[in-house]
Coordinates of C-alpha atoms in Angstrom, one line a residue:
M15 CA 127.9 125.6 65.6
N16 CA 126.7 123.6 68.6
L17 CA 123.3 124.5 69.9
R18 CA 123.1 125.4 73.5
T19 CA 120.3 125.3 76.0
A20 CA 118.9 128.5 77.4
R21 CA 121.2 128.3 80.4
H22 CA 124.3 128.1 78.2
G23 CA 123.6 131.1 76.0
W24 CA 120.3 130.5 74.3
S25 CA 117.4 132.7 75.3
Q26 CA 113.9 133.0 74.0
A27 CA 113.9 135.8 71.4
R28 CA 111.8 138.7 72.5
R29 CA 112.1 142.5 72.8
A30 CA 113.3 143.6 76.2
P31 CA 110.7 145.6 78.2
G32 CA 111.1 149.3 77.6
R33 CA 113.4 148.9 74.6
P34 CA 112.5 151.5 72.0
R35 CA 111.1 149.9 68.9
F36 CA 112.8 152.4 66.5
A37 CA 116.2 151.6 68.0
S38 CA 115.7 147.9 67.3
T39 CA 114.7 148.7 63.7
F40 CA 117.7 151.0 63.2
V41 CA 120.1 148.3 64.4
L42 CA 118.6 145.7 62.1
L43 CA 118.9 148.1 59.1
L44 CA 122.5 148.8 60.0
L45 CA 123.3 145.1 60.2
A46 CA 121.6 144.4 56.8
C47 CA 123.4 147.3 55.1
A48 CA 126.7 146.3 56.5
G49 CA 126.4 142.8 55.1
Y50 CA 126.0 141.0 58.4
S51 CA 124.6 137.4 58.4
A52 CA 123.5 134.9 61.0
T53 CA 123.0 131.1 61.0
L54 CA 119.4 129.9 61.3
D55 CA 119.0 126.4 62.6
I56 CA 115.5 125.0 62.0
S57 CA 115.0 122.3 64.7
I58 CA 112.0 119.9 64.3
R59 CA 110.5 118.0 67.2
H60 CA 108.3 115.0 66.3
T61 CA 105.2 114.9 68.5
F62 CA 101.8 113.4 68.8
N63 CA 99.1 115.6 70.3
G64 CA 101.9 117.9 71.5
E65 CA 103.9 115.1 73.3
P66 CA 107.2 113.8 72.0
V67 CA 106.8 110.6 69.9
E68 CA 108.2 107.5 71.5
L69 CA 109.1 105.3 68.5
G70 CA 107.8 101.8 68.6
S71 CA 105.4 102.4 71.5
M72 CA 101.7 101.4 71.1
R73 CA 100.6 104.5 72.9
H74 CA 98.9 106.5 70.1
Q75 CA 95.3 106.5 69.1
N76 CA 93.7 108.1 66.0
S77 CA 90.2 109.6 65.8
A78 CA 88.8 106.2 64.7
G79 CA 89.9 104.8 68.1
E80 CA 92.6 102.6 66.6
T81 CA 95.8 102.1 68.7
F82 CA 99.1 102.2 66.8
S83 CA 102.8 102.9 67.0
I84 CA 105.2 104.9 64.9
T85 CA 108.4 103.3 63.9
R86 CA 109.5 105.6 61.1
A87 CA 109.0 109.2 60.2
S88 CA 111.4 110.2 57.4
Y89 CA 110.9 113.0 54.9
L90 CA 112.5 115.6 52.6
L91 CA 112.2 119.4 52.9
S92 CA 113.0 122.0 50.3
G93 CA 112.0 125.4 49.0
L94 CA 112.7 127.3 52.1
A95 CA 111.9 131.0 52.0
L96 CA 111.7 133.8 54.6
E97 CA 109.3 136.7 54.4
R98 CA 110.8 140.1 55.0
G99 CA 109.0 142.9 56.7
D100 CA 108.1 144.5 53.4
G101 CA 106.4 141.4 52.1
S102 CA 109.2 140.3 49.8
W103 CA 110.7 136.8 50.1
L104 CA 114.3 135.6 50.6
E105 CA 114.5 132.2 48.8
F106 CA 117.0 129.4 49.4
T107 CA 116.6 127.6 46.1
N108 CA 119.2 124.9 46.4
L109 CA 118.7 124.1 50.1
V110 CA 117.4 120.6 50.8
A111 CA 117.1 118.6 54.1
W112 CA 116.5 115.0 55.0
M113 CA 114.8 114.7 58.3
D114 CA 114.4 111.4 60.2
A115 CA 113.1 110.7 63.7
E116 CA 114.9 107.4 64.1
A117 CA 118.2 108.6 62.8
G118 CA 118.1 111.8 64.9
R119 CA 118.2 114.1 61.9
T120 CA 116.1 116.9 63.4
V121 CA 118.0 120.1 62.5
W122 CA 118.1 121.9 59.2
P123 CA 121.0 124.4 59.2
V124 CA 120.6 127.5 57.1
P125 CA 123.9 129.4 57.0
E126 CA 124.6 133.0 56.1
V127 CA 121.1 134.4 56.4
P128 CA 121.1 138.2 56.0
S129 CA 120.5 139.9 59.4
E130 CA 117.1 141.4 58.7
P131 CA 113.7 141.1 60.4
Y132 CA 111.5 138.4 59.0
R133 CA 107.9 137.7 59.8
S134 CA 107.1 134.3 58.4
L135 CA 108.6 131.3 56.6
R136 CA 107.5 128.7 54.1
F137 CA 109.0 125.4 52.9
H138 CA 107.8 122.3 51.0
V139 CA 107.6 118.7 52.0
G140 CA 109.3 117.0 49.0
P141 CA 111.9 118.2 46.5
D142 CA 110.9 120.3 43.5
N143 CA 110.2 118.8 40.1
D144 CA 113.8 119.0 38.8
A145 CA 115.3 117.4 41.8
N146 CA 112.6 114.8 42.0
H147 CA 113.4 113.6 38.5
G148 CA 117.1 114.2 38.5
D149 CA 119.9 111.6 38.4
P150 CA 120.6 110.7 42.1
A151 CA 123.8 108.9 41.0
K152 CA 125.4 112.4 40.4
L153 CA 124.9 113.4 44.0
P154 CA 127.7 113.4 46.7
A155 CA 127.5 110.6 49.3
D156 CA 126.5 113.1 52.0
H157 CA 123.9 115.0 50.0
P158 CA 120.4 114.9 51.6
L159 CA 119.0 113.5 48.4
N160 CA 121.4 110.7 48.0
P161 CA 119.3 107.5 48.1
N162 CA 122.0 105.6 49.9
L163 CA 121.8 108.1 52.7
N164 CA 118.1 108.7 53.0
G165 CA 116.5 105.5 51.7
L166 CA 113.7 107.6 50.2
H167 CA 114.1 106.9 46.4
W168 CA 112.1 104.6 44.3
N169 CA 114.4 102.8 41.9
W170 CA 111.5 100.8 40.5
Q171 CA 109.5 103.8 39.3
G172 CA 111.8 106.8 39.8
G173 CA 111.4 109.8 42.0
Y174 CA 111.5 110.3 45.7
I175 CA 109.3 109.4 48.6
F176 CA 108.5 112.8 50.1
L177 CA 107.3 111.5 53.4
A178 CA 107.5 107.9 54.8
L179 CA 105.4 107.2 57.9
E180 CA 105.4 103.6 59.1
G181 CA 104.4 101.7 62.2
R182 CA 102.1 99.0 63.5
W183 CA 98.4 99.1 64.5
A184 CA 96.0 97.0 66.4
A185 CA 92.9 95.7 64.6
A186 CA 89.6 95.0 66.3
D187 CA 90.7 91.4 67.1
R188 CA 93.8 92.9 68.7
K189 CA 96.0 91.4 66.0
L190 CA 98.9 93.6 65.1
D191 CA 99.4 94.7 61.5
G192 CA 101.8 97.1 59.9
F193 CA 101.0 100.4 58.1
S194 CA 103.2 102.1 55.5
F195 CA 102.2 105.5 54.2
H196 CA 104.6 106.8 51.4
L197 CA 103.6 110.2 50.1
A198 CA 105.2 110.9 46.7
R199 CA 104.7 112.3 43.2
D200 CA 105.0 116.0 42.1
T201 CA 101.3 116.7 42.7
N202 CA 101.6 115.7 46.3
R203 CA 104.4 118.2 47.1
V204 CA 103.0 120.2 50.0
R205 CA 103.8 123.8 51.0
I206 CA 104.0 124.6 54.7
D207 CA 103.3 128.3 55.7
L208 CA 104.2 129.4 59.2
A209 CA 103.9 132.9 60.8
G210 CA 106.7 133.7 63.2
A211 CA 108.9 136.8 63.9
L212 CA 112.6 136.1 63.4
D213 CA 115.1 138.8 64.6
L214 CA 118.4 137.6 63.2
Q215 CA 120.7 139.9 64.9
R216 CA 122.4 136.8 66.3
D217 CA 122.6 133.1 65.4
T218 CA 119.1 131.7 66.0
R219 CA 117.4 128.4 66.5
L220 CA 113.8 128.1 65.3
E221 CA 112.0 125.2 66.9
L222 CA 109.1 123.6 65.1
D223 CA 106.8 120.8 66.1
F224 CA 105.8 118.3 63.5
D225 CA 102.7 116.9 65.1
L226 CA 101.7 113.5 63.6
A227 CA 98.2 113.6 65.2
P228 CA 96.9 116.3 62.8
L229 CA 98.6 114.5 60.0
L230 CA 96.4 111.4 60.6
N231 CA 93.3 113.1 61.9
A232 CA 92.5 116.5 60.5
P233 CA 90.9 117.8 58.4
R234 CA 90.6 114.3 56.8
P235 CA 90.5 111.6 59.5
I236 CA 92.3 108.4 58.4
S237 CA 91.3 105.0 59.6
F238 CA 93.6 102.0 59.0
A239 CA 90.7 99.7 58.8
K240 CA 88.5 101.8 56.7
D241 CA 90.9 103.8 54.5
G242 CA 93.7 101.3 54.2
S243 CA 97.1 100.8 55.9
S244 CA 99.3 101.3 52.8
T245 CA 99.8 103.9 50.1
H246 CA 102.4 104.4 47.4
S247 CA 100.6 107.6 46.1
R248 CA 99.3 106.2 42.9
D249 CA 97.2 108.6 40.8
G250 CA 93.8 109.2 42.4
D251 CA 94.8 107.5 45.7
P252 CA 92.4 109.0 48.3
L253 CA 94.7 108.0 51.2
A254 CA 97.6 110.0 49.7
A255 CA 95.3 112.9 49.0
S256 CA 94.2 112.9 52.7
L257 CA 97.8 112.9 53.9
A258 CA 98.6 115.8 51.6
A259 CA 95.6 117.7 52.8
N260 CA 96.5 117.2 56.5
L261 CA 100.2 118.1 56.2
P262 CA 99.9 121.9 56.3
G263 CA 98.3 121.7 59.8
A264 CA 100.8 119.3 61.2
F265 CA 103.6 121.9 61.6
R266 CA 103.7 124.8 64.0
V267 CA 106.2 127.2 65.5
R268 CA 107.1 126.1 69.0
R269 CA 109.6 128.9 69.9
V270 CA 112.5 131.0 68.7
M271 CA 115.8 130.9 70.6
A272 CA 118.6 133.4 70.0
D273 CA 122.2 132.7 70.9
E274 CA 123.1 135.6 73.2
T275 CA 126.8 134.8 73.0
T276 CA 127.2 134.9 69.2
P277 CA 126.6 138.1 67.3
A278 CA 125.9 138.2 63.6
S279 CA 129.0 137.8 61.4
I280 CA 130.2 140.0 58.5
A281 CA 131.9 139.6 55.2
R282 CA 130.5 136.4 53.8
V283 CA 127.1 137.6 52.5
K284 CA 127.0 137.9 48.8
P285 CA 125.8 141.2 47.4

């Protein structure tokens, strides 16, 4: 389904003024019981301090005062789950996404989501242990984990790069140098938890921001000069540990948009 802007059918999801809450709940229960489903598109915007990232531009500055550019932000997502109103979780165990700022891969489509109310979501940066150590040669050409597609697999040591962040930075003498942060290994798979109400009576787009400023600055500030400009996530690498510690705070919910022209569909939800 093609995503539309608000003026072409998308509107910010919210309860209409004066609409009885019990009526909304009743409708949701009817949709769930009848086997209705909706498509959830998770759209990720790459930002720095809330502003869209301009790849290749030396416009960014970290907490150490170092100026740098971002040329690559590529990563793998898995382990998506939605929390129902009763606290139970709907898990999508085999759903994986490859996201890439340069390639324009910014939408993670989640088809056939039961039309229930959800109050939060979680996912992981990086594949699970089985997928990380599986045989990528068995994957279809268009699979998100196919190394020929994503360029995020280490043939020399096996396993995937969970997150690749690369660019250039200006040293004190104004000389430009490159940086390459590759977060990998099972111990560095990071869970992201986000609160946000989802009312899936219709196909919905959930817009997230992946802000690279917190990734590099908080709670563990990273300096290219002091901490290093490269990591391949070796055991005990403090730079990789800082990236993993900062990742949970780098994602946030921007808004939820419901397609007012497309109601939930029926008949394809498995019992």
